[in-house]
GROMACS .gro file of C-alpha atoms in nm:
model
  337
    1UNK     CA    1  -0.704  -0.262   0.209
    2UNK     CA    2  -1.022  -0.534   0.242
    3UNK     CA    3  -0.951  -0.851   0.258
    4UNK     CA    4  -1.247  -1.121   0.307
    5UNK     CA    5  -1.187  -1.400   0.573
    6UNK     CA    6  -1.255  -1.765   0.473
    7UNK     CA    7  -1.270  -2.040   0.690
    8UNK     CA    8  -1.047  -2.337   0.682
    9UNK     CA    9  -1.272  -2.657   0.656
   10UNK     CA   10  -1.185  -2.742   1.056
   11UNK     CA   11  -1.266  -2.371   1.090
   12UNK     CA   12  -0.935  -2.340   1.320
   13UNK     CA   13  -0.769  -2.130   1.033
   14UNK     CA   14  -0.853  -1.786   0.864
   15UNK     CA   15  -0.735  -1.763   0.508
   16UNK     CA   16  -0.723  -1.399   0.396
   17UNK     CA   17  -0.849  -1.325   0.000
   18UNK     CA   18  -0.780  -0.987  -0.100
   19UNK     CA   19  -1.071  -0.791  -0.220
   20UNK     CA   20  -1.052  -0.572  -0.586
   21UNK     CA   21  -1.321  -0.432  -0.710
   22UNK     CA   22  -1.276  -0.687  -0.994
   23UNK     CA   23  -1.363  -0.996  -0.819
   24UNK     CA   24  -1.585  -0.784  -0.598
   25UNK     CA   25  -1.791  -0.534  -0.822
   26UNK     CA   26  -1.971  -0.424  -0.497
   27UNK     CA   27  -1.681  -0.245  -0.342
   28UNK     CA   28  -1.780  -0.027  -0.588
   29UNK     CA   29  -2.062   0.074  -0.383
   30UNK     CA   30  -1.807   0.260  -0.154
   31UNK     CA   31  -1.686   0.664  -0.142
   32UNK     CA   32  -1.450   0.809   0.008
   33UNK     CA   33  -1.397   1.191   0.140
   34UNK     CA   34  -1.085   1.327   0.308
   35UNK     CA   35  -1.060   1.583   0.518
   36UNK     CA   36  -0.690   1.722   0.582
   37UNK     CA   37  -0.757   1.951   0.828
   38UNK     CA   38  -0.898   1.704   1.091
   39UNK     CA   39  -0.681   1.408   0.973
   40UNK     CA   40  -0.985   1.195   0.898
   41UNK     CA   41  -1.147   0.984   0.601
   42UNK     CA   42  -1.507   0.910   0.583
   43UNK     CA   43  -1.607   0.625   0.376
   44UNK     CA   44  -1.981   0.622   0.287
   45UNK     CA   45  -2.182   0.243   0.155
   46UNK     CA   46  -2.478   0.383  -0.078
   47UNK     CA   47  -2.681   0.049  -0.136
   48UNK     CA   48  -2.793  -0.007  -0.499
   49UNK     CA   49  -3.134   0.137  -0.591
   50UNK     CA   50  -3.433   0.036  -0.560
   51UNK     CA   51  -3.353  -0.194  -0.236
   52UNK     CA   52  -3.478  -0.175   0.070
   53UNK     CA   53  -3.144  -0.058   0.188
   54UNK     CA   54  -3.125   0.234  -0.003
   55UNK     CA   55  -3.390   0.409   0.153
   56UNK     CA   56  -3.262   0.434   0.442
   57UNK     CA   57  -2.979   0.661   0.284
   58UNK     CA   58  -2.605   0.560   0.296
   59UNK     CA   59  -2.454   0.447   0.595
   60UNK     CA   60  -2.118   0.595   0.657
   61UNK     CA   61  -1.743   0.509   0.857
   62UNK     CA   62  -1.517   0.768   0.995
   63UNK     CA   63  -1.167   0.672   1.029
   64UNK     CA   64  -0.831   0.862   1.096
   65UNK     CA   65  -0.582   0.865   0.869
   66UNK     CA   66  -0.309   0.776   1.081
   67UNK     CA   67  -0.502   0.601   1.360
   68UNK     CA   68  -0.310   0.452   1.669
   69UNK     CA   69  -0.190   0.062   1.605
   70UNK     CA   70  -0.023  -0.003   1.955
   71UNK     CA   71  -0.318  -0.224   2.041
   72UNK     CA   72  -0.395  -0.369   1.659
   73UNK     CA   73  -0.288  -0.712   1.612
   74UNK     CA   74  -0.052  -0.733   1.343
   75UNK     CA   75  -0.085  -0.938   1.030
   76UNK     CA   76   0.080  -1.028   0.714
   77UNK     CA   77  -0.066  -0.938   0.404
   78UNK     CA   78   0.052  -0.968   0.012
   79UNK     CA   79  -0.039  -0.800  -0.293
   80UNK     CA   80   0.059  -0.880  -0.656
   81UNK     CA   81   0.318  -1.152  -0.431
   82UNK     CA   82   0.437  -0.803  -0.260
   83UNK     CA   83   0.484  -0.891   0.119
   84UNK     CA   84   0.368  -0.613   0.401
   85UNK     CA   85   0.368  -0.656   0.752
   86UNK     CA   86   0.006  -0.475   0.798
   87UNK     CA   87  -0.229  -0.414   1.125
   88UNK     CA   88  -0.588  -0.550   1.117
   89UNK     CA   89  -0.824  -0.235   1.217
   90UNK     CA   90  -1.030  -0.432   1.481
   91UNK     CA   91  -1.405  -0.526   1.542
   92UNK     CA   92  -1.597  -0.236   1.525
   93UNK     CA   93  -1.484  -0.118   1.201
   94UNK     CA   94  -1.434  -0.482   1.078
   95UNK     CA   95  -1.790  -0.567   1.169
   96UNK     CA   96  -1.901  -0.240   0.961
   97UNK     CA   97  -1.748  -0.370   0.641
   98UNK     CA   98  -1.886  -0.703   0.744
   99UNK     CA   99  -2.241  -0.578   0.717
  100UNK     CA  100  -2.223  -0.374   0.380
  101UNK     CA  101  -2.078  -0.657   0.228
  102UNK     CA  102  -2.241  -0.971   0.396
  103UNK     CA  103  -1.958  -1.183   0.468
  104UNK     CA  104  -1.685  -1.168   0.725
  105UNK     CA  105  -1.408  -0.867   0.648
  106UNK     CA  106  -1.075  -0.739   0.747
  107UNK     CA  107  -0.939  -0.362   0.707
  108UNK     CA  108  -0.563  -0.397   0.709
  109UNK     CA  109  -0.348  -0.051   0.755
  110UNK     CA  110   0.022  -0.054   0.685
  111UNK     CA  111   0.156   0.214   0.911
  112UNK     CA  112   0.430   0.460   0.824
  113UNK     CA  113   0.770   0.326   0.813
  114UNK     CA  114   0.649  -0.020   0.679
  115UNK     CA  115   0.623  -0.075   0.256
  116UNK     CA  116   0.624  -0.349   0.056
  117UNK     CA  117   0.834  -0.383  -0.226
  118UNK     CA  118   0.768  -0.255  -0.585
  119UNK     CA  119   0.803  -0.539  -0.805
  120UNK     CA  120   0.921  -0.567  -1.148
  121UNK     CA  121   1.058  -0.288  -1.392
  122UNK     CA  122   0.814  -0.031  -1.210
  123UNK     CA  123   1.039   0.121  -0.979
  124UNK     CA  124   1.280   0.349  -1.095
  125UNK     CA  125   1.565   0.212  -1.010
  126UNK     CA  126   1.489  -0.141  -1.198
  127UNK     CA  127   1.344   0.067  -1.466
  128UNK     CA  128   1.603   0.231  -1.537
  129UNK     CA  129   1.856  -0.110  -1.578
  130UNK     CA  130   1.595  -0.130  -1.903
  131UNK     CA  131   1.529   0.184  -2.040
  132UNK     CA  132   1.394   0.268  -2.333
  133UNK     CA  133   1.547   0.484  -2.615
  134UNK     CA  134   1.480   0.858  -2.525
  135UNK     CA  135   1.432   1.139  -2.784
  136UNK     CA  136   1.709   1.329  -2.896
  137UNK     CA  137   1.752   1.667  -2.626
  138UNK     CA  138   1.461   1.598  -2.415
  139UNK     CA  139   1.649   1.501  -2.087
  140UNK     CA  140   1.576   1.849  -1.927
  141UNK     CA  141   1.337   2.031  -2.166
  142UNK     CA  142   1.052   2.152  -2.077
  143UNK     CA  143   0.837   2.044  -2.397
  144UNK     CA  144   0.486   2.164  -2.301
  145UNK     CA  145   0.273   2.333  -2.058
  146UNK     CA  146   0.018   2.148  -1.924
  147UNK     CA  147  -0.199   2.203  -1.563
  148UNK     CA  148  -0.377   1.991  -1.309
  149UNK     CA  149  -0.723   1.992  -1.373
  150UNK     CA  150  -0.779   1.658  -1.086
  151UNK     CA  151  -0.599   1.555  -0.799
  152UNK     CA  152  -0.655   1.308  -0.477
  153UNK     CA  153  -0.325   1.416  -0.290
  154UNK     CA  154  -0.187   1.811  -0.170
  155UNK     CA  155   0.128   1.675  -0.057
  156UNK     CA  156   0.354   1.507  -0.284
  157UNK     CA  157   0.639   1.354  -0.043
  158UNK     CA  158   0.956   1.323  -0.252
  159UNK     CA  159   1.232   1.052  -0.166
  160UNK     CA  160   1.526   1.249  -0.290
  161UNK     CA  161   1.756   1.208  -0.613
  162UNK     CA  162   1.875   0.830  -0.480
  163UNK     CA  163   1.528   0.703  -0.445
  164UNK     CA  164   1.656   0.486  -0.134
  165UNK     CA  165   1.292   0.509   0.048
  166UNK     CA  166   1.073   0.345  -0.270
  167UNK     CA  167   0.820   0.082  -0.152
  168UNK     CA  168   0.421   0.098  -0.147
  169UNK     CA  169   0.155   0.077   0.075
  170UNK     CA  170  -0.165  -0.075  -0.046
  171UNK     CA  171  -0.120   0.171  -0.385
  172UNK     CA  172  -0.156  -0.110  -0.672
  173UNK     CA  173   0.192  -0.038  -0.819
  174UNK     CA  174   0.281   0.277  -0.767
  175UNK     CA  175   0.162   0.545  -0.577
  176UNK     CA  176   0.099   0.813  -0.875
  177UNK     CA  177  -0.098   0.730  -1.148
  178UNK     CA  178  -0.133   0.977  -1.431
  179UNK     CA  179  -0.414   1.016  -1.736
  180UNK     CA  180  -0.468   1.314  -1.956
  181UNK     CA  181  -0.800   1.462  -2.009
  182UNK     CA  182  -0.724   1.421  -2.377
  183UNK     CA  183  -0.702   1.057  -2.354
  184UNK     CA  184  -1.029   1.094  -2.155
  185UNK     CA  185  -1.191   1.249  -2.381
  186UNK     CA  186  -1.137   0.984  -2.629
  187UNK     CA  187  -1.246   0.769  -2.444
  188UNK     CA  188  -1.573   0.932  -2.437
  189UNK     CA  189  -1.596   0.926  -2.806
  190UNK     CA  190  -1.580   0.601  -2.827
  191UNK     CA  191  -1.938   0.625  -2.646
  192UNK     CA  192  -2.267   0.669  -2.741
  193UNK     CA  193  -2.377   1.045  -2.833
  194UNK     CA  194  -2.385   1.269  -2.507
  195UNK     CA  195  -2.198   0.993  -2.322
  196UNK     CA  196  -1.900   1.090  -2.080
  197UNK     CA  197  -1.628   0.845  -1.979
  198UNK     CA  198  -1.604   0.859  -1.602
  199UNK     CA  199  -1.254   0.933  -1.520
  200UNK     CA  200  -1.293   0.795  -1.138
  201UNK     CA  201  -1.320   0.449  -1.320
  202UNK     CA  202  -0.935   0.476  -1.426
  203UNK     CA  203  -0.883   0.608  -1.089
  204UNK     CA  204  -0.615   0.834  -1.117
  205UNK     CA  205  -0.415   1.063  -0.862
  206UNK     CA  206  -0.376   1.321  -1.126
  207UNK     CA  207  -0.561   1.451  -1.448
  208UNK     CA  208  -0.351   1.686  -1.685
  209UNK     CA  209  -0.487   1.863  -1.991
  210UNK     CA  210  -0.265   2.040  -2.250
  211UNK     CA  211  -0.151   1.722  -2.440
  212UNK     CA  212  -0.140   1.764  -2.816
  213UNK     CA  213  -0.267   1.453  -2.877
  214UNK     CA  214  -0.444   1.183  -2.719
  215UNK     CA  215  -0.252   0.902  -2.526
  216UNK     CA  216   0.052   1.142  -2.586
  217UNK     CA  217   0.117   0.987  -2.216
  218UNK     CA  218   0.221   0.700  -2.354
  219UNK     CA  219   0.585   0.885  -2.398
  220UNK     CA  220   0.619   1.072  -2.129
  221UNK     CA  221   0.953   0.940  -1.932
  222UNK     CA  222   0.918   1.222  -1.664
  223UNK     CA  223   0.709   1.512  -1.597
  224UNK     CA  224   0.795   1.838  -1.338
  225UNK     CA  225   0.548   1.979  -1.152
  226UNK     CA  226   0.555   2.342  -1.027
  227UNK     CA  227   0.488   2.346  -0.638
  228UNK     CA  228   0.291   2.618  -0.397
  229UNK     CA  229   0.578   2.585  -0.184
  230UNK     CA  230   0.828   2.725  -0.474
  231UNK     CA  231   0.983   2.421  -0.597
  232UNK     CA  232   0.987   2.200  -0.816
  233UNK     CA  233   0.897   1.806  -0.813
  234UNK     CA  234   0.995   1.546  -1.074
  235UNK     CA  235   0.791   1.258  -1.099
  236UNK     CA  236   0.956   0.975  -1.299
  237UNK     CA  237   0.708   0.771  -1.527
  238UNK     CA  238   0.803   0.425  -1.509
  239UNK     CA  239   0.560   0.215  -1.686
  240UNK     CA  240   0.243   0.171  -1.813
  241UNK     CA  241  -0.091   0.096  -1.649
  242UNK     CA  242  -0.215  -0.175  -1.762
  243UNK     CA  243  -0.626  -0.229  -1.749
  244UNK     CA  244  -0.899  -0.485  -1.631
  245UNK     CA  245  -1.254  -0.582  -1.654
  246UNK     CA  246  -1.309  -0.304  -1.324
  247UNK     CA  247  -1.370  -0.036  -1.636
  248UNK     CA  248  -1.675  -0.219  -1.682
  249UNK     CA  249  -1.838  -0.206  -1.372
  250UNK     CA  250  -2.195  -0.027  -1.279
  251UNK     CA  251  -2.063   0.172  -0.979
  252UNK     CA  252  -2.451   0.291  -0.873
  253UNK     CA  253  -2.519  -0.122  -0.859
  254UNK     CA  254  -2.224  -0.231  -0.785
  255UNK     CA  255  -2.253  -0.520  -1.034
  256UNK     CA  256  -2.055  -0.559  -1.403
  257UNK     CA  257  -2.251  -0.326  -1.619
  258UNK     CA  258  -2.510  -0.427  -1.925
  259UNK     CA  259  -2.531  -0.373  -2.271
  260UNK     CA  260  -2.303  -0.075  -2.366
  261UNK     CA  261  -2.250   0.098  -1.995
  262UNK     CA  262  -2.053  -0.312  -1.989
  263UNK     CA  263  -1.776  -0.262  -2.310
  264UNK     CA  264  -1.536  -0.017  -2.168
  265UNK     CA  265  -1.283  -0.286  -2.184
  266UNK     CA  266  -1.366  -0.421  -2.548
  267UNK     CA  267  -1.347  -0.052  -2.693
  268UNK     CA  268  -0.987  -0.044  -2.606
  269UNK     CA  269  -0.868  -0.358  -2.673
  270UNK     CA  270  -0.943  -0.208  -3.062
  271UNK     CA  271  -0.640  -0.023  -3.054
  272UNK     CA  272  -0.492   0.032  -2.733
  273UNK     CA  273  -0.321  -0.328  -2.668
  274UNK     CA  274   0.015  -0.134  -2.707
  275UNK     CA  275   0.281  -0.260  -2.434
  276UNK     CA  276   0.450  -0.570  -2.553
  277UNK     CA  277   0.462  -0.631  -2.221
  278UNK     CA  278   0.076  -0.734  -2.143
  279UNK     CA  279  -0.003  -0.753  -2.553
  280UNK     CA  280  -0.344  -0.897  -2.463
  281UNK     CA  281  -0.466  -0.593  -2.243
  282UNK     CA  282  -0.526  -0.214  -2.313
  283UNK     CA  283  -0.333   0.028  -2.146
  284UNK     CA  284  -0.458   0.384  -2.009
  285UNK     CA  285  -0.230   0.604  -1.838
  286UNK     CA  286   0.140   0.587  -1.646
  287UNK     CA  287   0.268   0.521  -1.349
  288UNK     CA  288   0.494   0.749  -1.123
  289UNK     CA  289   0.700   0.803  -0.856
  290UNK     CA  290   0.876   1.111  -0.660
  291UNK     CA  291   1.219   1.134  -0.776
  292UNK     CA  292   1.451   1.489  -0.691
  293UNK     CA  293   1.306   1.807  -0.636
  294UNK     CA  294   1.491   2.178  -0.775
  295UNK     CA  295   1.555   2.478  -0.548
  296UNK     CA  296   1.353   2.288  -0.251
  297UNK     CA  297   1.327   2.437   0.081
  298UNK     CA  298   1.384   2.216   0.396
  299UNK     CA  299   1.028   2.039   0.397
  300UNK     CA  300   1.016   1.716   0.199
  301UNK     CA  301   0.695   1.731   0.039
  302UNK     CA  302   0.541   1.983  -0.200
  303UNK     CA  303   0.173   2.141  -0.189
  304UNK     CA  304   0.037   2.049  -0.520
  305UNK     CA  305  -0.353   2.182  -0.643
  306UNK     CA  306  -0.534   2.228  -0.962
  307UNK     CA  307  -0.371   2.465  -1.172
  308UNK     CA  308  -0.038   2.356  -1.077
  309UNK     CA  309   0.182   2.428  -1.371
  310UNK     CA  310   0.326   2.101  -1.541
  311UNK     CA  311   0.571   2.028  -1.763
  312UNK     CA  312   0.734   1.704  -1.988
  313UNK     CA  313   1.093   1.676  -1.863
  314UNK     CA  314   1.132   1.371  -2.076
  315UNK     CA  315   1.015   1.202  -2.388
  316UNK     CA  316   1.047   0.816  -2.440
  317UNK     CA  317   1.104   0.746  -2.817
  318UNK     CA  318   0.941   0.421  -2.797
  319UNK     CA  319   0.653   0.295  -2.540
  320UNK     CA  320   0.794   0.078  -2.206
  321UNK     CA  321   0.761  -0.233  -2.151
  322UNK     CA  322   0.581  -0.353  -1.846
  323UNK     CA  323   0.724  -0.593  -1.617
  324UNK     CA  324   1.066  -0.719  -1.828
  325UNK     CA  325   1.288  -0.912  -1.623
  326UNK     CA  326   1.589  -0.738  -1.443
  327UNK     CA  327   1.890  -0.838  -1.360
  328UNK     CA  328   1.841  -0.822  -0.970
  329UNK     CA  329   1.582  -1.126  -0.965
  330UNK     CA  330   1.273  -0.875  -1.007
  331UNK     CA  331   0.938  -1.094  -1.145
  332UNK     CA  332   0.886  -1.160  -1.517
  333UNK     CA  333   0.513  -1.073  -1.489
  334UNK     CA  334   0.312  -0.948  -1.286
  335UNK     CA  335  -0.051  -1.089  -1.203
  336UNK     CA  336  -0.320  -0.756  -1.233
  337UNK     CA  337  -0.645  -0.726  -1.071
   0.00000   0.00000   0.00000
């Protein structure tokens, strides 16, 4: 994660602001490409057009995805008031950032074995101390077919039917976030003739299609998911997502966007203000996390690709209810970016 570095007024003192692509429309001038087989990420700055910077093509990063941190300083980092004990990346790619953006920046890296907590009602542990009233005979069944037709990760690492390893990296609150293409392409009707809601603005892990209806998501309590490795993974859908003012952002300018291209947000406060939990914001989408897997072989994880075959293990009758406090001292809210 970015954060930018302010100066104390002595200037002894760093102060560390976290960066989202709310406060800072420009990050949206950043792309990223994996590539699995040689453990690396590249992320690529394309400067707006028509600049003198953009003619010079985009300048690019290559990092490793799980680089050595035995000489990074370490550093303590929050998000949402979630604590992590992070490692700052160093000068060279610091100063990289730096440049794109024009002020001072820090890439922090929480290495494996360190989380910080999920807050709130979104894990499912504290989710399930509130949960809401489930159809009649849909624990178990299998209630549609639906497939992948989008995906960011190929290995889906499951923490087992007790859930004892939940926590989060830099993920905003969880570390699946599902959308149907239905809902997309709602979405998209909501737009001018011939326009296309861009699903990367919702940024989700996975895209299904098969839903009946749109925002049929909205139900879902838990989904199974059909893996190359021949098992099964059940992802438990915890809560809504809840959205912001970053659906309204020109991602070629990296500025909010004008005129229509700028109302993503207003078209679904309309009629999508539907969790009585954040009743003055839309919500698109639902998070998840790894729960049990079914006739699983001795590796943890589970190769997932478009055209996996999924399927809702579990209806909600009502919508959740993001954030309601639980009886272990979680938060009553939750502040979103």
């Amino acid at each position: 994660m970015l954060f930018k570095i302010d100066q104390d007024g002595s200037g002894s003192e760093q102060k560390l602001m976290r960066m989202t692509v709310t406060y800072f429309p420009s990050m949206g001038l950043f792309s990223q490409t994996v590539d699995l087989e040689s453990g690396t990420f590249t992320v690529a700055y394309t400067p707006p057009p028509d600049t003198s910077e953009n003619k010079a093509g985009p300048s690019t990063l290559q990092l490793l995805l799980e680089p050595e941190i035995d000489t990074l300083e370490e550093v303590d980092v929050s998000l949402h008031g979630s604590d992590a004990r992070a490692m700052n990346m160093g000068k060279e790619i610091n100063d990289w950032f730096s440049t794109c953006f024009g002020w001072d920046v820090m890439l922090a890296y929480i290495p494996p074995g360190r989380t910080r907590k999920v807050l709130g009602n979104l894990s499912p542990k504290n989710a399930h101390e509130y949960p809401p009233k489930q159809r009649e005979g849909s624990a178990g069944q299998n209630s549609w077919f639906s497939t992948f037709t989008n995906y960011v990760p190929t290995i889906l690492q499951s923490t087992g039917p007790q859930m004892e390893d939940e926590g989060l990296t830099f993920a905003d609150c969880a570390p699946y976030l599902i959308v149907s293409e239905e809902s997309v392409s709602d979405v998209s009707s909501r737009l001018p003739d011939g326009a296309m809601a861009d699903v990367t603005k919702f940024r989700p892990n996975i895209v299904l299609e098969g839903a009946k209806a749109a925002y049929e998501e909205d139900y879902w309590g838990a989904i199974s998911i059909s893996s190359k490795f021949g098992c099964t993974l059940n992802m438990i859908l915890t809560q809504n997502c809840i959205r912001c003012q970053s659906l309204d952002i020109d991602y070629t300018r990296g500025i909010f966007a004008k005129e229509e291209k700028g109302t993503m947000l207003k078209k679904l406060m309309r009629d999508r203000r539907v969790d009585m939990g954040k009743k003055y914001s839309p919500v698109f989408g639902r998070y998840g996390f790894l729960g049990d897997k079914e006739g699983a072989p001795e590796t943890r994880g589970g190769a997932v690709a478009v055209g996996s075959e999924v399927h809702v293990s579990k209806w909600n009758e009502e919508r959740t209810k993001f954030c309601t406090h639980n009886s272990r001292g979680g938060v009553r809210n939750l502040l979103l970016y």
